[in-house]
Coordinates of C-alpha atoms in Angstrom, one line a residue:
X46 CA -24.0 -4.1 -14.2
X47 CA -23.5 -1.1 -12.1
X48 CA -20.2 -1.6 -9.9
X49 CA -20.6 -0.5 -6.0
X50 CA -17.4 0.8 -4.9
X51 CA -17.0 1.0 -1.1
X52 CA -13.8 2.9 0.0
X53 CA -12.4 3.0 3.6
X54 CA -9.3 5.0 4.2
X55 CA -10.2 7.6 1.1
X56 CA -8.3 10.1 2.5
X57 CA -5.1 8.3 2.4
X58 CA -2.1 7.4 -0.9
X59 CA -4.2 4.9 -2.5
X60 CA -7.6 5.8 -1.1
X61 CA -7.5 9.2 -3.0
X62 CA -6.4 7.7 -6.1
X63 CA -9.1 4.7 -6.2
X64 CA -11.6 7.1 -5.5
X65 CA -10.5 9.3 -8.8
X66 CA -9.9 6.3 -10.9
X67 CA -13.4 4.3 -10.1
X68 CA -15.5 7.6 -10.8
X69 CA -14.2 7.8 -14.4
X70 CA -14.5 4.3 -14.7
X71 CA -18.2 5.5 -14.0
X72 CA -18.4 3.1 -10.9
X73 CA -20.5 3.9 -7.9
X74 CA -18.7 5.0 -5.3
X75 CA -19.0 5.2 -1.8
X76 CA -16.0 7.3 -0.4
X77 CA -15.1 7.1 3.5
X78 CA -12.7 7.9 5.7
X79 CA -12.1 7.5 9.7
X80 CA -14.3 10.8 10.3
X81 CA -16.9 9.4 8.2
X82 CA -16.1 5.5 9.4
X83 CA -14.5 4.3 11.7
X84 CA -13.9 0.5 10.6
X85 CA -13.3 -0.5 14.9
X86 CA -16.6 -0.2 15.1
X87 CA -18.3 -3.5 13.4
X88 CA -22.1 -2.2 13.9
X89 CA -20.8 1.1 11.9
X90 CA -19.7 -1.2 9.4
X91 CA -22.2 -3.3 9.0
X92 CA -24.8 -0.7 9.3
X93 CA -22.7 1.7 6.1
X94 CA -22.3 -1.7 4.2
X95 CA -26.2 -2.4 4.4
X96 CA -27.8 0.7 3.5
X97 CA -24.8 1.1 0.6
X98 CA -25.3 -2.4 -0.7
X99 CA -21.6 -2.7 -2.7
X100 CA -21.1 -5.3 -4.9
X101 CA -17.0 -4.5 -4.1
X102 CA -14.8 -3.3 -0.8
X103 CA -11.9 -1.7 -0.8
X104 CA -10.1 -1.9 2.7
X105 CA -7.3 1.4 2.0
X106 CA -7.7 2.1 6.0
X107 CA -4.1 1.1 7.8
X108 CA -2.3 2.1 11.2
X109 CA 0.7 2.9 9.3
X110 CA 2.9 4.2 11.7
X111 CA 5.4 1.4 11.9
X112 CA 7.5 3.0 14.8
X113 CA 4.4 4.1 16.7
X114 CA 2.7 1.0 16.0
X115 CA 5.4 -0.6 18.9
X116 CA 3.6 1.5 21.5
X117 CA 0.3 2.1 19.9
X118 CA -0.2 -1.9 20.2
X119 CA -3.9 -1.5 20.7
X120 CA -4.5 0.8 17.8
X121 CA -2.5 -1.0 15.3
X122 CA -4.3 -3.9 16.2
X123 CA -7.8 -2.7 16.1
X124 CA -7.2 -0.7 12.9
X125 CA -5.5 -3.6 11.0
X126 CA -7.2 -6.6 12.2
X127 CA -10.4 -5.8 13.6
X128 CA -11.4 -3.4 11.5
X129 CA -10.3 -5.6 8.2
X130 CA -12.6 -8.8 9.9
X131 CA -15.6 -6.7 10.2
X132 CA -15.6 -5.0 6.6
X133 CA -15.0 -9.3 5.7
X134 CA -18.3 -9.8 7.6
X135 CA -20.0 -6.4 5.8
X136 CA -18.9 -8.0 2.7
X137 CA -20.4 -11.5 3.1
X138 CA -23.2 -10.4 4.6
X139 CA -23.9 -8.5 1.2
X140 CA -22.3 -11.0 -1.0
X141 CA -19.6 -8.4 -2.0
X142 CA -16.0 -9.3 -2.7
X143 CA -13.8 -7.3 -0.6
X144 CA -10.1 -6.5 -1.4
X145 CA -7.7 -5.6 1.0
X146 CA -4.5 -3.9 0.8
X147 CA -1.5 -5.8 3.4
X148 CA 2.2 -5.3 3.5
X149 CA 5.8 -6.7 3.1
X150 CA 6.3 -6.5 6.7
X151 CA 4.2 -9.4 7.2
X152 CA 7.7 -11.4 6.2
X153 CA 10.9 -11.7 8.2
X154 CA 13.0 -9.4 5.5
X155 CA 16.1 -11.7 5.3
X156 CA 15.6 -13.9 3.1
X157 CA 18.3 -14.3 -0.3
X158 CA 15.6 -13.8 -3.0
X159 CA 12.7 -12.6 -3.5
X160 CA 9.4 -13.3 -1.8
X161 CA 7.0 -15.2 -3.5
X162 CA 3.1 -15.2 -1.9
X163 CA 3.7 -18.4 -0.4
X164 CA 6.9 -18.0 1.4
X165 CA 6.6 -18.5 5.2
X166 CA 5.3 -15.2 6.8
X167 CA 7.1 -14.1 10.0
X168 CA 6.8 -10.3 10.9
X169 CA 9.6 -8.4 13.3
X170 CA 7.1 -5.8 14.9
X171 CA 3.7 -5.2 15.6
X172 CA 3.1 -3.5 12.2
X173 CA 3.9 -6.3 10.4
X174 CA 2.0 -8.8 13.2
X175 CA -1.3 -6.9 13.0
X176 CA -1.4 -6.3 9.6
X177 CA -0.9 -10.2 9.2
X178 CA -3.6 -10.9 11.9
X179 CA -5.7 -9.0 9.9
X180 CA -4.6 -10.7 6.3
X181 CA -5.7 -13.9 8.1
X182 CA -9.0 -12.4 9.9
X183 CA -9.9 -11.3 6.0
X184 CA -9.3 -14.9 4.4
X185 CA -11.6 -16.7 7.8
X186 CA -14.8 -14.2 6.9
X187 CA -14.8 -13.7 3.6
X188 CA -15.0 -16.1 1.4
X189 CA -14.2 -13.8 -2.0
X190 CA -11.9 -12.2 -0.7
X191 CA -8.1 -10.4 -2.4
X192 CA -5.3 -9.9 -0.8
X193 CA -2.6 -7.1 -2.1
X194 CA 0.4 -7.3 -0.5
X195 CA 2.3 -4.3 -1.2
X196 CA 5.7 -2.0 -0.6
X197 CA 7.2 1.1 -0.4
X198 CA 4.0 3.2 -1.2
X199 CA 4.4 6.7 -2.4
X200 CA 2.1 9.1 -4.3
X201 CA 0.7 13.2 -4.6
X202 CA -1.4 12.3 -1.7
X203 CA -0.3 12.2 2.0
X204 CA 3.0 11.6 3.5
X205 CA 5.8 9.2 1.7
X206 CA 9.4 9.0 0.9
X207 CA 9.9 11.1 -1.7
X208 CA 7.8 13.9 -0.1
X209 CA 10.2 13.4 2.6
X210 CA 13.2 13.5 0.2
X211 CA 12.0 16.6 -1.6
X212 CA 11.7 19.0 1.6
X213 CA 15.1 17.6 3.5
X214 CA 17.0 17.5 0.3
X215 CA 15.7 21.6 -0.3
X216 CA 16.8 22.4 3.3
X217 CA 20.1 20.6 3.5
X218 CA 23.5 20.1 1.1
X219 CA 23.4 16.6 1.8
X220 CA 22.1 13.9 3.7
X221 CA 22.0 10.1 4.7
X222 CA 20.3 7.5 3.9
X223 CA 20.2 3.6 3.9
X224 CA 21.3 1.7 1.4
X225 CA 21.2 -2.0 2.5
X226 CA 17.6 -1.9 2.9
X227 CA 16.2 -3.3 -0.7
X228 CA 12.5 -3.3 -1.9
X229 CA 10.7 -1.8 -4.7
X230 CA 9.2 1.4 -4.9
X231 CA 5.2 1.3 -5.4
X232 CA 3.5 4.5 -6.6
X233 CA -0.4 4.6 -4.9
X234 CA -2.0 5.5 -8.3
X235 CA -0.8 1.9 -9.7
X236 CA -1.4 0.4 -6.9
X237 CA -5.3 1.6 -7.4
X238 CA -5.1 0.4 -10.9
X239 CA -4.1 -2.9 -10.2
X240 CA -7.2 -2.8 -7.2
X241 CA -9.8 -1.7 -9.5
X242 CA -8.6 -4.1 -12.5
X243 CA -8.7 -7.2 -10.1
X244 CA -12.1 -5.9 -9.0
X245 CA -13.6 -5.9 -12.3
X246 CA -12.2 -9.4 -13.3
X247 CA -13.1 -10.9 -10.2
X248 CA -16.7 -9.8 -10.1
X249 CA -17.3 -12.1 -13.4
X250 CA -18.9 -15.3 -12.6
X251 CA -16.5 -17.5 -13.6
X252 CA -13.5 -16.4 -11.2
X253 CA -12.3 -18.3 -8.7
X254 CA -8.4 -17.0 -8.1
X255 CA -9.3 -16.0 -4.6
X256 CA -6.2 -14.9 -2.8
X257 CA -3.1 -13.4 -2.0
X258 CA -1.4 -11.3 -4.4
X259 CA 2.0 -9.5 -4.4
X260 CA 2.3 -6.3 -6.2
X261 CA 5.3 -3.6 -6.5
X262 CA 7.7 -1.7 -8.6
X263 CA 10.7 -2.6 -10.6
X264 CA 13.1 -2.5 -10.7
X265 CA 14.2 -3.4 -7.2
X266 CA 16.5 -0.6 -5.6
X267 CA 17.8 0.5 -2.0
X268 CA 16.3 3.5 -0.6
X269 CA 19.5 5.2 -1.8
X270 CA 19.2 4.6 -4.6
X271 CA 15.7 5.7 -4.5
X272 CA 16.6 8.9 -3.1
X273 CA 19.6 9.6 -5.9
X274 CA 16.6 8.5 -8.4
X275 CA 14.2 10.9 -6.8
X276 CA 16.8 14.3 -6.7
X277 CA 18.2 13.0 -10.2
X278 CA 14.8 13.6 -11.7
X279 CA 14.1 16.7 -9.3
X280 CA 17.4 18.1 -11.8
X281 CA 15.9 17.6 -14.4
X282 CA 12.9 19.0 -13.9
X283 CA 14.8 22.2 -12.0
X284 CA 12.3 21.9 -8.8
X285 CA 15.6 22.0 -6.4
X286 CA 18.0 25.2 -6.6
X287 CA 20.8 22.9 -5.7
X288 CA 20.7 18.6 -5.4
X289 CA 21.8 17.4 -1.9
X290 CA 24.8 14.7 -1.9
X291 CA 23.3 11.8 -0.8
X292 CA 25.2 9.7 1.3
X293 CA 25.0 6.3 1.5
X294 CA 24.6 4.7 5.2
X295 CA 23.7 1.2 7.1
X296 CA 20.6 0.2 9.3
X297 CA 22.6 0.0 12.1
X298 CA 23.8 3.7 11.8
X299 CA 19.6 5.0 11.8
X300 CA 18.8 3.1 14.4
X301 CA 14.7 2.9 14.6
X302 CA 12.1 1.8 17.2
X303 CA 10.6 -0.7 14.8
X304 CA 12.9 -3.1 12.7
X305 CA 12.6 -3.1 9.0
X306 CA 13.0 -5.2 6.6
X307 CA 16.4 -6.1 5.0
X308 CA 14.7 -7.4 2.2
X309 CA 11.3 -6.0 1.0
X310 CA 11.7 -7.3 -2.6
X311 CA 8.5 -9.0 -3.7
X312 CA 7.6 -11.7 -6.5
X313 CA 4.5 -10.0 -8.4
X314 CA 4.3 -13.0 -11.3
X315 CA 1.1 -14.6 -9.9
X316 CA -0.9 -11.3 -10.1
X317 CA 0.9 -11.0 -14.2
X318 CA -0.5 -14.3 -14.9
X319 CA -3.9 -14.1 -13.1
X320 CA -4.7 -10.7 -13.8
X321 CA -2.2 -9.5 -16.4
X322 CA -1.5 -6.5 -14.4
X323 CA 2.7 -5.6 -15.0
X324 CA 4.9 -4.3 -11.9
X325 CA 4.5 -0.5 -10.9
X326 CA 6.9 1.7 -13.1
X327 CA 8.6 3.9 -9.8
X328 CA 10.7 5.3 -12.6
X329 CA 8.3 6.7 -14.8
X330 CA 5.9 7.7 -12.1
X331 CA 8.8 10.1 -10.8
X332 CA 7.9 12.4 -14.1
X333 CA 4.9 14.1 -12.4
X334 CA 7.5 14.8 -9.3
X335 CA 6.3 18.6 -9.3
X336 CA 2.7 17.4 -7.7
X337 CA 4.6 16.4 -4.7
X338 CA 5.8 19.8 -3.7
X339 CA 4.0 21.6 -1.3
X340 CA 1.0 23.5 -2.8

């Protein structure tokens, strides 16, 4: 069988990456982003979903903007919730299983361990709120549906962290940043890997594991010690004249619009035992740190 691959968000971190992957797989894909679909409009949906036919969807397409997402309340909500039920109804209406990528913000972010899928959600701004509304919208309208819960994205493609990192850190002999902030770095292209590999299990017959799924890097670290791991490597690989001190600070002294979680550490031994698919190596991702330099 022939997979259909519809993408939304293909411009973006992981969107760029499941595009590449599915192609060599020698999948069928169907490529979109915002300019080519906008996913607020269900009759757009419904109408690329019909004449496409895809056996698999992909939801990659996020309001992301966590700080703007406290003003932009009507954006968020349409991009993460609505836009996330109508692909659901594209996707049962052509008996396609849709996956859909959500967030560690949909939990509170204080609590002592780490956070297993079935933890009690309870988001701390309207990124985290819509992005659950829209987990929920996904599970009510489609009945095949997967949910990836994911963290601390960063890849070659669009804006992250360790872009971030790399220009400040080639401008500036030091600089701060948090370190009582904990999660685990996730890097887009395993996070597309993981995507396409739960795609092509669940598409056999016999599945059932519907879900949510959590699925992130090890081994857990602060964002300073992410940024110490990020210039550390950019040594090694000489792609800084000189490595910025990195000093370590608190939330309270980089005060934000939108809170963030304390705790962003997630459990990913369901989606090992389901889907034998291993935590996202941040370290070893950081060897290709050159493709994040500005072309």
């Amino acid at each position: 069988m022939t997979v259909k691959l519809m993408v939304t968000g293909a411009n973006g971190q992981v969107g760029t990456s499941l595009q590449q992957r599915a192609e060599r797989l020698g999948w069928q894909v169907l490529a979109v982003d915002r300019n080519e679909l906008d996913i607020t409009d269900r009759a757009a949906v419904l109408q690329a979903s019909t004449q496409f036919q895809p056996n698999v969807i992909i939801n990659a397409a996020a309001h992301t903007a966590v700080d703007k997402a406290e003003t932009e309340l009507e954006a968020s909500y349409a991009i993460n919730r609505d836009g996330p039920q109508y692909l659901a109804e594209a996707a049962s209406a052509c008996n396609a299983l849709l996956l859909h990528i959500s967030t560690d913000y949909v939990f509170a972010g204080d609590k002592a361990g780490i956070y297993l899928e079935t933890d009690p959600v309870a988001p701390q701004g309207v990124y985290g709120a819509s992005k659950l509304a829209g987990e929920l919208a996904v599970a009510q309208h489609c009945a095949k549906h997967l949910i990836l819960r994911t963290a601390w994205v960063f890849g070659e493609h669009g804006n992250n962290f360790v872009k971030t990192m790399l220009r400040v850190g080639s401008m500036r002999a030091s600089l701060n940043v948090v370190a009582d902030q904990f999660g685990g770095p996730t890097y887009a292209g395993d996070i597309a890997d993981a995507l396409l590999t739960m795609a092509a299990q669940a598409l056999k017959p016999e599945f059932s594991a519907w879900g949510v799924y959590h699925f992130s890097g090890a081994p857990h670290v602060s964002w300073h010690g992410f940024a110490e791991a990020i210039f550390s490597k950019a040594a090694e690989l000489t792609l800084l004249d000189k490595v910025p001190t990195v000093n370590a600070i608190s939330t309270s002294e980089y005060p934000t619009p939108a809170r963030r979680p304390a705790n962003s550490r997630l459990d990913c031994h369901k989606i090992q035992q389901v889907f034998g698919i291993e935590p996202s190596n941040w370290q070893r991702a950081l060897a290709n740190l050159q493709q994040y330099l500005p072309q």
